[in-house]
Structures are given as C-alpha cells and as structure tokens.
C-alpha cells in the first residue's frame, strides 16, 4: 500500500466521527438515488403500458414523450439533491481538512500527494458506502412499490420490482464521482490558498454593508441574540446557501406534485362530466375521403338501423381535419379545424333553431372549461369569426408501399363561416359532435367528403348491442382498402381512464414523498452540519455568558430568517414548476377541454408553515446535541480559530 | 476582603484505568484587587483550575465562591448570566467569534446582558488596547497579538469581578506579550481589577502580587511578593 493510501486510511480511522458522518451521507444519498430512480422507471413503464392499451400506439408515444420530459426533470432534481447531501457529509470535516492539508503542505507534501490521499479516502468510503447504500435503496424501492400496490389494489396493473443494470451502473458511477468531488473540494481549496492561510483558517466570513436600521429593528423585537443571528446569516452567507437551496428544492417538489394531482383530478372530473351518459361509440375511418365505402346515405341507413335497438338513441356525424397553416412543419394545435357533417335531419333542425339559411357553415363557438373544483362550464372561445373566409388545407393520410402511415396536407379549399352556435341546445342532438370537437375549431357544413364518421349511442342496457351493431354493419358496409371500423365501449374507457389517473396520481404522490424525504434529509444534513461547524462558536458564546435561552432565541431567529429567505426563492420557483407541470398535462389532455391553471395556494401556505416548523425543529434538535459536552471541551476540540 | 474562594476542589478526567486526577483538593483565596500568577509545569492542572473558577467546566467535588456566590450551586443559565457580568476569561487561543468585528466581539458580554452599548467605554477600551483603527475588522483580518488584545477588551468591558487569563501571551512575541501584560496591569491598578494569570513566563510571574505554584493538581507554594 502506498504512503498516500495509508495516510488516507489513517485519517478515516482516527477521525471516526466525521468518517461515520460521511459514510451515512453517502449511504443515504445512494439509497435515495437508487430508490427514486428505480421506482420512477418502473412507474413510467407501467403508465406507458396502460396508455398504449387505452389510446393505441400513437398516443402512447405522446405520453411517453411527456413522461421522458418529466423523468429528466426529476432526475435533475435527484442529482442536485444527492450532490448537496454528499457534499454536506464532507463539509463537517472540510474546514478541519483544509487546515490539515495546509499543515501537510507546510511540511512539504506536494499537490499530487494531497490529491491522491483524498482520492484514496473517497475510494475507501465508496467501497463501503456504495453497496450499502444501494441495498438500502432497493429496500426503499420495494417498500414504495408495496405501498403503491396496496393503494392501487382495485385495478389490474401491479407494479413489479425490477432492477435495471444500466440504472445501477449509472447510479454507482454518479455517486462515486460525487464522493470523489466532495472529498476533493477541501483539498482543492487548500491547494489554492497559501499554506499559512489554510493553517490560520481564513474563513468564509465576509463583511458587507448592512443597514443599521434593519438590524436595530430586529434587535428591538428579538433582543441582542436576534441581532447576532441576523449578522451570522449575513456574513456567512455561504454556509446558509446550502440550507436555502435544499429547502427550496423541497418546496419545488411538493408544489410540482400537488400541481400534478390537482390538474389530473380536475381533468378526470371534467372528462366524466363531458362524456355524460354516452355508452358506446363506433368510428369509421378511411384514407381516401373521395372514394370511401361509406357515403352519407349508407351512414344514415346505418343510423336508422342502430336506432332500432331497444332504448337506443344515436347521434352521428362525419368529420375531416384541416389545417390553417400551409405547412405541416409550422402547424400548431391552434391551426387545426374540423369540418363536420351532420345527418340531414339534424342539420335542418339546427339551422331552424339558430335561424340560419340552408347551406350555412356553422362555427361551434362553445367550449368546455373546468374550474379548480372540477366543475364544468361553457364559454365562447372565438370572437368575430362569423363572416371570415378560411383557407383550409386538408390533413390527409398517406400510406406508402410499406404500409407506413404519415400525414400530409392536401389542396387548399375556402370555407366561409356564415353562422355560429354560441349555446349548447338542451336536447342532445348535436351534443356529441360538440363533445368531440370542443377545444379544436369545428365548423358544421352541409356537405363533406369525410375521412371519419362516428356514431355515439346512448342506451341504458347495453347487453347485446355490440353483436347487433356488428350485424348492422355487416349488412350495410363493405370496407375497402385502408378503411377501418372501431367499436368502443365508452363506459369501459372511462373505467380505464379513471384507473390510469388514479395510478398516476398515487405513483406521483409516493414518488414525491420519496423526493421530499430526500429533500428533507438534505435540509436536516445541511442544518446539522452548519450547527456542528459552529460548535466552538456556541461554546465561546456560552463562556462569555450567553444563556441557553439566549442561544435558543438566536437559533430560532436564524431558522426564521433562513426559512424566509428559502421561501422567497422556493415559492416562486415551486409555482413556476407547478405551471410547467400544468403545461405538460394540458399538452396531453388539453384536446378535450380547457383546463385553467390551478394555483397551489393552499399547498404554498402549508409549505411556508412546514418550512418554518421543520427548520425550527431541526435547529432545536441539533442544538440539543451541542449542549452535551462541557463548554471547555468543545472549545478545545473546536473547529474554528 | 476575598473576592474568590476555592474550597477542596477536585476534578478527574476519564474512567477506570485511564483516570487522570487533574485537581486534587485545591484551596485558594484571592482578595479584591489582587494580581495573582499561577505557575506550574505542563499538565499540573493550571488550566483545569482556571476553567473551574470561570465556571466553564464542572468539578467532581468542592466549591468555588466568587463575590459571595457559590457558582456551582447555580443553574446553568444563572451561571451563564453570572459569567457575563462577573468573569472575564482570556484564552491562549483568542476564541473570538469569526462573524463579529473586533468591536462587536468586545461588546459581546455587554450586549448579551441587553445593556446599552456604552460607546464611551468602548472607545476608551479600544484606545487602551490600541485598536481604534481596527475596530471594524473581522478576527481573520487581525494578527495574533491584535486578536488577543480584542479578547482582553472583551474581558474588560463589563468590569468583571475577576479576570482570568490562561497563558494570554503564550502565542505572542515578546513585544506583544509585554503590551498585553501592561494592559492587564493597568486595569489592575486603575480599576482595582482582580487578576488571575496562568503563565510559564517567569518575568510575568514576577510582576504579580502573589505567585501560586501548582504541581500534580495541588497547590505546593503560595508566595506573596509585595507587602
Ligand atoms: N479533557 C481532558 N481529558 C482527559 N484528560 C485531561 C483533559 N483535560 C486535561 N486533562 C489532563 O488533566 C491534567 C491537567 O491538565 P491541564 O490542562 O489543567 O494542565 P496545565 O497545567 O494547564 O498544562 P499546560 O501548562 O501544559 O497547559 C493533564 O494531565 C491533562 O492530561
Ligand atoms: Mg494549560
């Protein structure tokens, strides 16, 4: 064993307290990384499965994209948090070690020797810490999965316990790098400053301009101890930065997860209301709108036949999707326009009701909106569109020789909007068309070459309907090439949607709790580290006559001021994150109706209160351990000069 | 009139085989205004005695009475308040608060008492210790001797009953040492300040009114130098 390795081992053995502290930090953060990573990946896989089952391949990919963005976000937060925890673990010994490296330098150690001592220390710590942390992490992951499965007991999906080798390796590498980095920082610091300054311990304290008024104000309320606290906070900002960051991360996590849950549940409520008492849908689609097997006459015949099923009401319409943008590459959701054709009888009823002439092109100017309680209301999204002529490019489906499907824009056509519906008629005659097209512009036209046609069936007792419907279609329609017919039980879809959302929000809640725990360990480690670093300072204060009560007041105010600073950073950041999450959710679900951003007021208030309470409690708790040793022993073994 | 009385003070460290008896029944009485030097070989128990008198450590048995108060009968916070008002401690390694400036460090015991910062007093102390120009500096920006002068200032600010100094010049060059001792002697003369100094420096010891020698945790010699 080389000299530097021996030195490193010696250091770990002799400085048992800080070795244990560092090991604990490493184990904890590796465990959290493993658990969060494993749980997150497992959950995302299941979610993707469920969504693909429900909405088919294409949409699955859409969700997958959202979940990737989400994983990257969470991964980033996990990594940052882990870096903070591990480097905190080293911070206690860091100032000591800066001093020690200064001494080593002064007796002639080269930079390289110091560096390699540090490297060995990191390696030794990792040999024990990484595997232990990994095993603990798997335990956490297993626990979280068990809890999820218990909560999700009702549905057919269970989360399995799986360990991905790639995940393990990347976690290990990441953790190892962080350990080395954290061990390395004090050495780098010692290397940078002259040996003698390292020995004298020129600190991180800086004088800044202070407003005397403010400090007098704090002094009036909190006494001299309060002023001391304020000074401490001002002048050793670096020590507090870690605390502020860790608390902010915690707040961001909580607000983001609250945002996910509230928006998802609002969506679910809205969707349930929107679908109302629809029970069954049949959807015809074709790649050749000009030569479709289904014509308006055939469609109306089928509708008549379907209505013969006992108790059934049927609502039917054909549609074709158009783009306002001339290029696919510049097309956004706002550019989409659906042209809709109703059955002749319905169209006539409609123009009668709104007093429009035959041949009118009627804009559906009603959309759904949902408030934070999940209540749905109607509103008119468009202004002044009647009288406009739109240039529309049909979104066609191109199927190449290999059978691959891709969209393309066809030849432009002009459509003038001549009338509009601003209120939904009470009876259901165009309700389904409206439910289908809300949140994309839709125009009801008298005639259309459609590429899709839907029948929505309302019926109390659905038994036997599917066989009946199939026989009707067999009789009236022979599908041509590139045409499909899709039968769907809406009630079932709703059950699955509910299950997916329940799973998702359970998953997110548990995931967030895990992350918040990670954040909390972080906050705990930062604050206790800070207090430990100042053990000697407290002892000196006590030796010149500060009472325990005074010390408590000082710490209380420190935690108050620190928390306030963290809240000033964390709350806006958390609300921004909540908004980002909201953007992600409406990116996926916004096609159904408008979902306004639900401001996490209550969660913010809970966060603010929680942060104050938690930091205060941790400070108190950490300070208790300080009072154990006698003053003079603390001063003698102290860490500051 | 005696301002400090030490009775049968005993202090041991550790347990079992490794027990060290640092103080083994020490009796001592110091009068107001006296300047006492405590000498003795390394490990004889001088610092231990001083820490007990200053109330920053607790004995196994025995008592310490400062200005009529039996300090170890007091609760912890009573003792803290007692320390800030009646005892000025100067350590070999200055022990200043790194986040406070020189003048803030000096004012510390007074401010802890929620008393008005007495600017005249601060000014005169800063002048006495020769740091008027450095009042707004942090400890890390001061030399060792300057830091020690700050801790002398801190010990003087509240006119304590006793000033205890544990090798206050152990870390300093001879010029700084002389300055510190002159400072302390000045306080002793001018304000009739009671002074207990631990020192290895014979020259310093010889300036005291009284020299107390400790060996193996016991007082072995107690000489009055001046009448
Ligand atoms: N915290 C402690 N734990 C164990 N033993 C201690 C402790 N503090 C002091 N001692 C022992 O008590 C004895 C007296 O120590 P003390 O510090 O009072 O000596 P001293 O006279 O001040 O010596 P010096 O002149 O070297 O400063 C010594 O033998 C020392 O080893
Ligand atoms: Mg000593």
XYZ file of C-alpha atoms in Angstrom, chain A:
641
model
C 0.000 0.000 0.000
C 1.366 3.383 -0.939
C 2.051 6.056 1.649
C -0.829 8.205 0.480
C -3.256 5.291 0.741
C -2.001 4.587 4.242
C -2.411 8.227 5.177
C -5.955 8.150 3.863
C -6.806 5.036 5.855
C -5.262 6.557 8.946
C -7.299 9.678 8.501
C -10.517 7.676 8.218
C -9.675 5.601 11.290
C -8.639 8.456 13.515
C -11.337 10.855 12.537
C -14.047 8.326 13.249
C -16.793 10.827 13.869
C -16.545 12.548 10.542
C -15.925 9.240 8.785
C -19.208 7.887 10.117
C -20.970 11.099 9.206
C -19.615 10.983 5.650
C -20.494 7.314 5.275
C -24.002 7.985 6.486
C -24.416 10.753 3.947
C -23.118 8.579 1.132
C -25.318 5.626 2.047
C -28.386 7.807 2.327
C -27.968 9.592 -0.952
C -27.052 6.465 -2.896
C -30.081 4.767 -1.361
C -32.358 7.609 -2.325
C -30.935 7.804 -5.822
C -31.460 4.078 -6.331
C -34.958 4.062 -4.901
C -36.167 7.133 -6.715
C -34.599 6.076 -9.996
C -35.927 2.517 -9.852
C -39.382 3.492 -8.719
C -39.623 6.246 -11.283
C -38.613 3.992 -14.165
C -40.947 1.206 -13.084
C -43.868 3.577 -12.792
C -43.210 5.223 -16.131
C -43.113 1.820 -17.878
C -46.466 0.765 -16.412
C -48.032 4.068 -17.212
C -46.913 3.777 -20.788
C -48.382 0.280 -20.967
C -51.712 1.429 -19.668
C -51.930 4.391 -22.001
C -50.945 2.374 -25.041
C -53.675 -0.127 -24.202
C -56.158 2.638 -23.827
C -55.447 5.026 -26.658
C -53.384 2.986 -29.075
C -49.759 3.218 -30.150
C -49.638 6.786 -31.400
C -50.958 8.455 -28.309
C -48.811 6.158 -26.200
C -45.751 7.770 -27.729
C -47.182 11.164 -26.958
C -47.494 10.255 -23.291
C -44.121 8.641 -23.354
C -42.636 11.887 -24.509
C -44.295 13.695 -21.629
C -43.040 11.115 -19.175
C -39.489 11.430 -20.547
C -39.505 15.163 -20.000
C -40.851 14.525 -16.566
C -38.195 11.898 -15.749
C -35.432 14.210 -16.906
C -36.794 16.927 -14.647
C -36.978 14.651 -11.654
C -33.633 13.085 -12.455
C -32.063 16.536 -12.409
C -33.565 17.337 -9.050
C -32.440 13.995 -7.626
C -28.887 14.530 -8.796
C -28.709 18.049 -7.384
C -30.135 16.896 -4.079
C -27.735 13.984 -3.890
C -24.790 16.272 -4.574
C -25.887 18.501 -1.724
C -26.312 15.606 0.724
C -22.973 14.026 -0.083
C -21.017 17.242 -0.058
C -22.686 18.186 3.213
C -21.461 14.935 4.634
C -17.981 16.113 3.834
C -18.459 19.696 4.857
C -18.099 18.934 8.561
C -14.631 17.656 8.056
C -13.871 20.014 5.208
C -12.782 23.011 7.257
C -10.770 20.732 9.500
C -9.222 19.187 6.479
C -8.413 22.460 4.807
C -6.367 23.170 7.915
C -4.818 19.731 7.819
C -3.882 19.964 4.151
C -2.326 23.316 4.930
C -0.156 21.619 7.550
C 0.733 18.834 5.127
C 1.730 21.392 2.540
C 3.843 23.236 5.045
C 5.846 20.084 5.825
C 6.433 19.514 2.141
C 3.597 17.441 0.725
C 3.138 18.022 -2.993
C -0.231 18.802 -4.504
C -0.174 15.418 -6.131
C 0.317 13.683 -2.803
C -2.539 15.565 -1.222
C -4.704 14.800 -4.191
C -4.007 11.125 -4.066
C -4.675 10.968 -0.306
C -8.058 12.461 -0.979
C -8.715 10.085 -3.846
C -7.949 7.109 -1.649
C -10.230 8.400 1.047
C -13.037 8.683 -1.472
C -12.345 5.213 -2.770
C -12.308 3.630 0.682
C -15.524 5.370 1.645
C -17.152 4.319 -1.616
C -16.174 0.675 -1.198
C -18.307 0.516 1.919
C -20.835 3.231 1.238
C -21.963 2.488 -2.306
C -23.012 -1.177 -1.877
C -24.649 -0.484 1.473
C -26.487 2.493 0.054
C -27.547 0.504 -2.959
C -29.025 -2.312 -0.875
C -30.816 0.171 1.366
C -32.136 1.878 -1.761
C -33.564 -1.372 -3.130
C -35.286 -1.816 0.201
C -36.822 1.643 -0.063
C -37.890 0.969 -3.636
C -39.514 -2.322 -2.649
C -41.342 -0.600 0.171
C -42.619 2.159 -2.098
C -43.824 -0.411 -4.646
C -45.594 -2.406 -1.948
C -47.391 0.696 -0.759
C -48.351 1.649 -4.311
C -49.760 -1.809 -4.986
C -51.730 -1.775 -1.761
C -53.251 1.588 -2.590
C -53.904 0.532 -6.176
C -55.407 -2.782 -5.062
C -58.520 -2.375 -7.284
C -57.053 -2.413 -10.760
C -55.412 -4.992 -12.937
C -51.991 -3.411 -13.008
C -49.430 -4.131 -10.349
C -46.057 -2.577 -10.175
C -43.280 -5.112 -10.337
C -39.967 -4.912 -8.563
C -37.253 -4.722 -11.163
C -33.647 -3.721 -11.154
C -32.155 -2.311 -14.297
C -28.418 -2.896 -14.720
C -27.983 0.351 -16.635
C -29.630 2.208 -13.805
C -27.402 0.521 -11.226
C -24.241 1.266 -13.122
C -25.118 4.882 -13.794
C -26.134 5.404 -10.172
C -22.888 3.879 -8.976
C -20.759 5.942 -11.306
C -22.657 9.094 -10.461
C -22.385 8.505 -6.723
C -18.728 7.611 -6.926
C -17.978 10.787 -8.829
C -19.870 12.822 -6.298
C -17.998 11.245 -3.401
C -14.669 11.988 -5.048
C -15.750 15.506 -5.867
C -16.917 16.206 -2.341
C -13.734 14.795 -0.848
C -11.766 16.736 -3.363
C -13.167 20.198 -2.753
C -11.380 20.948 0.551
C -8.122 19.729 -0.939
C -8.568 21.986 -3.933
C -9.291 24.835 -1.587
C -6.186 24.118 0.476
C -4.145 23.851 -2.694
C -5.315 27.240 -3.863
C -4.598 29.256 -0.753
C -1.135 29.626 0.784
C -0.308 27.035 3.406
C -0.220 29.534 6.214
C -3.676 30.906 5.482
C -5.015 27.374 5.391
C -3.493 26.782 8.814
C -4.795 30.016 10.231
C -8.169 29.187 8.763
C -9.055 32.330 6.964
C -12.733 31.746 6.850
C -15.580 32.316 4.545
C -16.790 35.247 6.530
C -17.249 38.476 4.671
C -18.272 41.895 5.781
C -20.987 43.519 3.757
C -22.717 46.811 4.008
C -25.531 46.424 6.457
C -28.475 48.620 7.041
C -28.228 49.715 10.657
C -31.951 50.426 10.763
C -32.900 46.885 9.916
C -30.582 45.442 12.494
C -31.923 47.819 15.127
C -35.424 46.739 14.233
C -34.544 43.062 14.662
C -32.777 43.969 17.889
C -35.908 45.586 19.265
C -38.018 42.552 18.602
C -35.620 39.697 19.225
C -33.052 41.218 21.518
C -29.327 41.069 21.068
C -29.409 37.369 20.205
C -31.603 38.289 17.272
C -29.053 40.763 16.008
C -26.347 38.151 16.350
C -28.417 35.740 14.278
C -29.002 38.314 11.582
C -25.280 39.058 11.434
C -24.393 35.414 11.271
C -26.767 34.946 8.372
C -25.500 37.994 6.540
C -21.838 37.405 6.985
C -21.521 33.697 6.377
C -23.901 33.503 3.501
C -22.090 30.532 2.049
C -22.914 28.345 4.993
C -26.547 29.184 4.658
C -26.706 28.887 0.920
C -26.787 25.109 1.113
C -29.696 25.264 3.542
C -31.605 27.699 1.395
C -31.071 25.560 -1.695
C -32.138 22.361 -0.011
C -35.282 23.902 1.406
C -36.117 25.407 -1.980
C -35.740 22.036 -3.673
C -38.120 20.564 -1.115
C -40.715 23.263 -1.789
C -40.424 22.823 -5.544
C -41.022 19.095 -5.235
C -44.088 19.497 -3.100
C -45.671 22.157 -5.301
C -44.952 20.238 -8.502
C -46.571 17.087 -7.185
C -49.568 18.975 -5.838
C -49.940 20.524 -9.271
C -49.878 17.127 -10.959
C -52.541 15.752 -8.666
C -54.893 18.691 -8.758
C -54.775 19.012 -12.545
C -55.138 15.311 -13.161
C -58.173 15.047 -10.920
C -59.745 18.151 -12.413
C -59.244 16.552 -15.799
C -60.826 13.300 -14.697
C -63.880 15.054 -13.248
C -64.281 17.095 -16.380
C -63.939 14.139 -18.698
C -66.527 12.168 -16.743
C -68.962 15.042 -16.984
C -68.200 15.653 -20.629
C -68.807 12.104 -21.688
C -72.005 12.148 -19.631
C -74.280 9.246 -20.452
C -72.642 8.173 -23.709
C -72.284 4.445 -23.641
C -70.882 3.237 -26.902
C -69.103 4.592 -29.914
C -68.436 3.258 -33.387
C -65.878 5.001 -35.543
C -65.277 4.605 -39.250
C -62.084 5.933 -40.794
C -60.741 5.999 -44.332
C -57.551 7.131 -46.047
C -59.464 8.002 -49.269
C -62.205 10.500 -48.418
C -63.076 10.854 -52.137
C -63.830 7.187 -52.675
C -64.980 5.951 -49.280
C -67.187 2.878 -48.962
C -69.299 4.851 -46.517
C -71.488 7.532 -48.075
C -73.900 9.867 -46.350
C -76.848 7.716 -47.462
C -75.321 4.495 -46.185
C -74.411 6.237 -42.923
C -77.990 7.427 -42.449
C -79.306 3.950 -43.140
C -76.982 2.525 -40.544
C -78.094 5.184 -38.037
C -81.723 4.203 -38.608
C -80.953 0.559 -38.064
C -78.948 1.267 -34.889
C -81.856 3.277 -33.506
C -83.971 0.147 -33.743
C -82.048 -1.384 -30.846
C -84.405 -1.145 -27.811
C -83.955 2.112 -25.855
C -81.118 3.355 -28.054
C -80.604 6.936 -29.101
C -77.970 7.531 -31.764
C -76.063 10.627 -32.653
C -73.923 10.593 -35.823
C -71.582 12.864 -37.696
C -68.773 12.750 -40.203
C -65.653 14.840 -39.998
C -62.458 15.811 -41.706
C -59.460 17.541 -40.197
C -57.994 20.666 -41.852
C -55.069 22.922 -41.154
C -54.983 26.706 -41.337
C -51.217 26.537 -41.750
C -49.968 25.737 -45.257
C -47.087 23.555 -43.977
C -47.145 20.654 -41.564
C -43.892 21.834 -40.027
C -45.364 25.136 -38.852
C -48.730 23.706 -37.818
C -49.785 24.001 -34.163
C -52.905 22.900 -32.340
C -54.491 26.320 -32.841
C -54.299 25.795 -36.595
C -56.489 22.714 -36.573
C -60.045 22.997 -37.881
C -62.543 20.146 -38.138
C -65.264 20.273 -40.715
C -68.267 18.330 -39.505
C -71.230 16.985 -41.395
C -74.412 16.052 -39.523
C -77.233 13.877 -40.728
C -79.589 15.787 -42.981
C -82.422 15.864 -40.476
C -80.209 17.161 -37.734
C -78.664 19.824 -39.905
C -82.154 21.067 -40.754
C -83.144 21.175 -37.101
C -80.021 23.102 -36.320
C -80.421 25.840 -38.943
C -84.039 26.194 -37.871
C -83.053 26.659 -34.273
C -80.404 29.289 -34.899
C -82.256 30.923 -37.768
C -79.626 30.313 -40.424
C -80.175 29.661 -44.124
C -79.722 26.261 -45.714
C -76.135 25.838 -46.819
C -74.737 27.789 -43.873
C -71.354 26.898 -42.492
C -71.834 26.993 -38.737
C -68.964 27.561 -36.286
C -69.256 25.698 -32.967
C -68.437 28.574 -30.663
C -68.932 26.795 -27.361
C -66.211 25.091 -25.352
C -65.826 23.450 -22.022
C -63.912 24.875 -19.171
C -63.193 23.370 -15.820
C -62.564 25.172 -12.583
C -60.339 24.096 -9.703
C -63.239 22.200 -8.091
C -63.727 20.189 -11.276
C -66.983 21.948 -12.197
C -67.554 22.271 -15.881
C -68.942 25.344 -17.544
C -69.424 26.616 -21.096
C -67.834 29.604 -22.680
C -67.443 31.157 -26.144
C -63.808 30.840 -27.207
C -63.966 32.733 -30.529
C -64.683 36.310 -31.346
C -65.740 37.876 -34.615
C -65.160 34.829 -36.777
C -68.572 34.886 -38.482
C -68.139 36.327 -41.976
C -64.496 35.242 -42.218
C -63.349 33.019 -45.040
C -60.787 30.431 -44.033
C -58.237 28.819 -46.331
C -58.085 25.227 -45.222
C -55.605 22.534 -46.120
C -56.926 19.004 -45.544
C -54.768 16.801 -43.319
C -54.608 13.617 -45.387
C -53.244 10.243 -44.545
C -50.536 8.988 -46.872
C -49.819 5.268 -46.867
C -46.659 4.232 -48.648
C -45.917 0.818 -50.184
C -44.509 -0.489 -46.919
C -47.807 0.330 -45.203
C -46.337 3.201 -43.217
C -48.812 5.913 -42.363
C -47.898 9.594 -42.421
C -49.870 12.837 -42.545
C -49.676 15.319 -45.423
C -51.515 18.457 -46.423
C -53.761 18.381 -49.499
C -55.184 21.020 -51.800
C -56.473 24.207 -50.271
C -60.181 24.985 -50.153
C -62.048 28.048 -48.941
C -64.779 27.947 -46.357
C -66.776 30.968 -45.290
C -68.210 30.953 -41.797
C -71.786 32.184 -42.089
C -73.314 31.357 -38.712
C -72.407 30.132 -35.248
C -73.707 28.207 -32.265
C -72.995 30.115 -29.069
C -75.023 27.988 -26.712
C -75.444 24.283 -26.478
C -79.023 23.174 -27.171
C -80.559 21.337 -24.245
C -81.519 18.218 -26.111
C -78.629 16.104 -27.136
C -78.927 16.305 -30.875
C -75.549 17.832 -31.521
C -74.122 17.276 -28.095
C -71.764 14.547 -29.159
C -70.367 16.469 -32.074
C -69.755 19.227 -29.634
C -68.149 16.931 -27.052
C -65.894 15.515 -29.712
C -64.678 18.798 -31.118
C -64.574 21.078 -28.174
C -61.200 22.775 -27.962
C -60.463 22.454 -31.658
C -62.239 24.757 -34.025
C -65.126 22.916 -35.616
C -67.440 24.080 -38.399
C -70.635 22.279 -39.304
C -71.040 22.207 -43.081
C -73.943 20.922 -45.206
C -71.831 18.554 -47.302
C -68.426 16.977 -46.844
C -66.107 14.271 -48.014
C -65.268 12.975 -44.577
C -62.372 10.749 -43.572
C -64.008 9.779 -40.289
C -67.566 9.058 -39.183
C -68.796 8.463 -35.622
C -71.908 7.011 -34.149
C -72.437 7.667 -30.460
C -75.024 5.509 -28.758
C -76.951 6.389 -25.597
C -78.664 3.396 -24.055
C -79.429 2.156 -20.542
C -78.951 -1.530 -21.109
C -76.082 -2.277 -23.420
C -76.279 -6.093 -23.366
C -76.410 -7.478 -26.866
C -75.759 -4.149 -28.526
C -72.334 -4.983 -29.811
C -73.486 -8.097 -31.714
C -76.472 -6.231 -33.044
C -74.313 -3.320 -34.223
C -71.873 -5.642 -35.913
C -74.682 -7.359 -37.841
C -75.976 -3.972 -38.983
C -72.559 -3.014 -40.315
C -72.037 -6.382 -41.969
C -75.259 -5.841 -43.811
C -74.704 -2.248 -44.969
C -70.986 -1.703 -45.313
C -68.117 -3.475 -47.021
C -64.833 -1.877 -46.030
C -62.365 -1.018 -48.802
C -58.614 -0.876 -48.604
C -57.231 1.435 -45.907
C -60.549 1.683 -44.112
C -61.201 0.665 -40.520
C -64.106 0.340 -38.174
C -63.538 0.738 -34.434
C -66.057 -0.368 -31.794
C -65.571 1.079 -28.337
C -67.388 0.703 -25.038
C -67.107 4.186 -23.561
C -68.012 3.063 -20.065
C -65.050 0.778 -20.178
C -62.808 3.546 -21.433
C -63.856 5.657 -18.512
C -63.048 2.891 -16.066
C -59.593 2.563 -17.555
C -59.046 6.316 -17.673
C -60.009 6.519 -14.023
C -57.623 3.690 -13.226
C -54.792 5.311 -15.160
C -55.268 8.623 -13.439
C -55.577 7.007 -10.048
C -52.435 5.065 -10.654
C -50.625 8.070 -11.958
C -51.508 10.261 -9.043
C -50.733 7.565 -6.482
C -47.450 6.995 -8.214
C -46.667 10.680 -8.302
C -47.650 11.162 -4.679
C -45.416 8.370 -3.452
C -42.670 9.468 -5.761
C -42.954 12.999 -4.461
C -42.951 11.809 -0.889
C -39.728 9.944 -1.633
C -38.250 13.024 -3.222
C -39.439 15.223 -0.396
C -37.831 12.803 2.050
C -34.648 13.104 0.062
C -35.038 16.869 0.267
C -35.723 16.647 3.965
C -32.605 14.569 4.677
C -30.853 17.204 2.742
C -32.262 20.002 4.861
C -31.500 18.065 8.030
C -27.957 17.334 6.964
C -27.343 20.926 5.916
C -28.644 22.438 9.123
C -26.969 19.970 11.464
C -23.758 20.379 9.522
C -23.990 24.084 9.923
C -24.577 23.793 13.646
C -21.743 21.333 14.083
C -19.372 23.575 12.235
C -20.241 26.263 14.718
C -19.976 24.141 17.855
C -16.976 26.044 19.084
C -18.534 29.386 18.374
C -21.502 28.428 20.529
C -19.181 27.295 23.291
C -17.329 30.602 23.201
C -20.596 32.497 23.325
C -21.591 30.426 26.292
C -18.260 31.049 28.013
C -18.729 34.799 27.773
C -22.143 34.394 29.274
C -24.814 33.586 26.719
C -27.561 31.562 28.365
C -29.236 28.517 26.827
C -32.357 30.588 26.425
C -30.375 33.198 24.532
C -28.838 30.510 22.349
C -32.280 29.134 21.595
C -33.560 32.573 20.691
C -30.612 33.114 18.431
C -31.102 29.790 16.661
C -34.841 30.337 16.400
C -34.307 33.635 14.673
C -31.627 32.184 12.453
C -34.001 29.483 11.307
C -36.764 32.034 10.855
C -34.599 34.310 8.721
C -33.118 31.378 6.816
C -36.566 29.938 6.136
C -37.880 33.241 4.924
C -35.024 33.508 2.501
C -35.650 29.947 1.329
C -39.331 30.717 0.875
C -38.535 33.813 -1.141
C -36.560 31.618 -3.513
C -38.513 28.398 -3.277
C -42.112 29.513 -3.552
C -41.875 31.356 -6.875
C -39.705 28.577 -8.237
C -42.173 25.965 -6.998
C -45.112 27.803 -8.516
C -43.231 28.067 -11.771
C -42.584 24.329 -11.631
C -46.274 23.722 -10.928
C -47.034 25.755 -14.020
C -44.555 23.738 -16.106
C -46.212 20.554 -14.924
C -49.572 22.062 -15.887
C -48.227 22.817 -19.355
C -47.169 19.189 -19.671
C -50.590 17.957 -18.621
C -52.588 20.174 -20.953
C -50.187 19.197 -23.719
C -51.581 15.703 -23.345
C -55.157 16.227 -22.156
C -55.901 19.730 -23.353
C -57.524 18.371 -26.523
C -60.688 17.524 -24.599
C -61.416 20.831 -22.916
C -59.887 23.902 -21.406
C -58.215 23.305 -18.088
C -57.155 26.534 -16.369
C -54.024 26.626 -14.225
C -54.897 25.793 -10.656
C -52.773 27.975 -8.403
C -51.418 25.920 -5.486
C -52.372 28.453 -2.816
C -53.083 26.035 -0.053
C -50.013 23.942 -0.734
C -47.879 27.097 -0.722
C -49.257 28.091 2.648
C -48.661 24.591 4.002
C -45.120 24.717 2.602
C -44.405 28.056 4.226
C -45.648 26.882 7.561
C -43.960 23.495 7.209
C -40.594 25.005 6.318
C -40.695 27.287 9.344
C -41.689 24.444 11.639
C -39.215 21.941 10.219
C -36.159 24.201 10.208
C -37.019 25.388 13.670
C -37.379 21.820 14.930
C -34.153 20.678 13.293
C -32.203 23.651 14.647
C -33.523 22.957 18.115
C -32.762 19.304 17.861
C -29.264 19.859 16.526
C -28.591 22.408 19.245
C -29.551 19.897 21.949
C -26.684 17.642 20.943
C -24.362 20.634 21.301
C -25.212 21.194 24.908
C -23.957 17.786 25.873
C -20.233 18.332 26.150
C -18.835 20.828 28.614
C -18.033 24.252 27.253
C -14.335 23.915 27.651
C -14.118 20.558 25.924
C -15.994 21.925 22.956
C -13.685 24.893 22.800
C -10.624 22.682 22.974
C -11.789 20.320 20.277
C -13.335 23.168 18.357
C -13.116 23.718 14.698
C -12.739 27.425 14.392
C -9.761 29.511 15.238
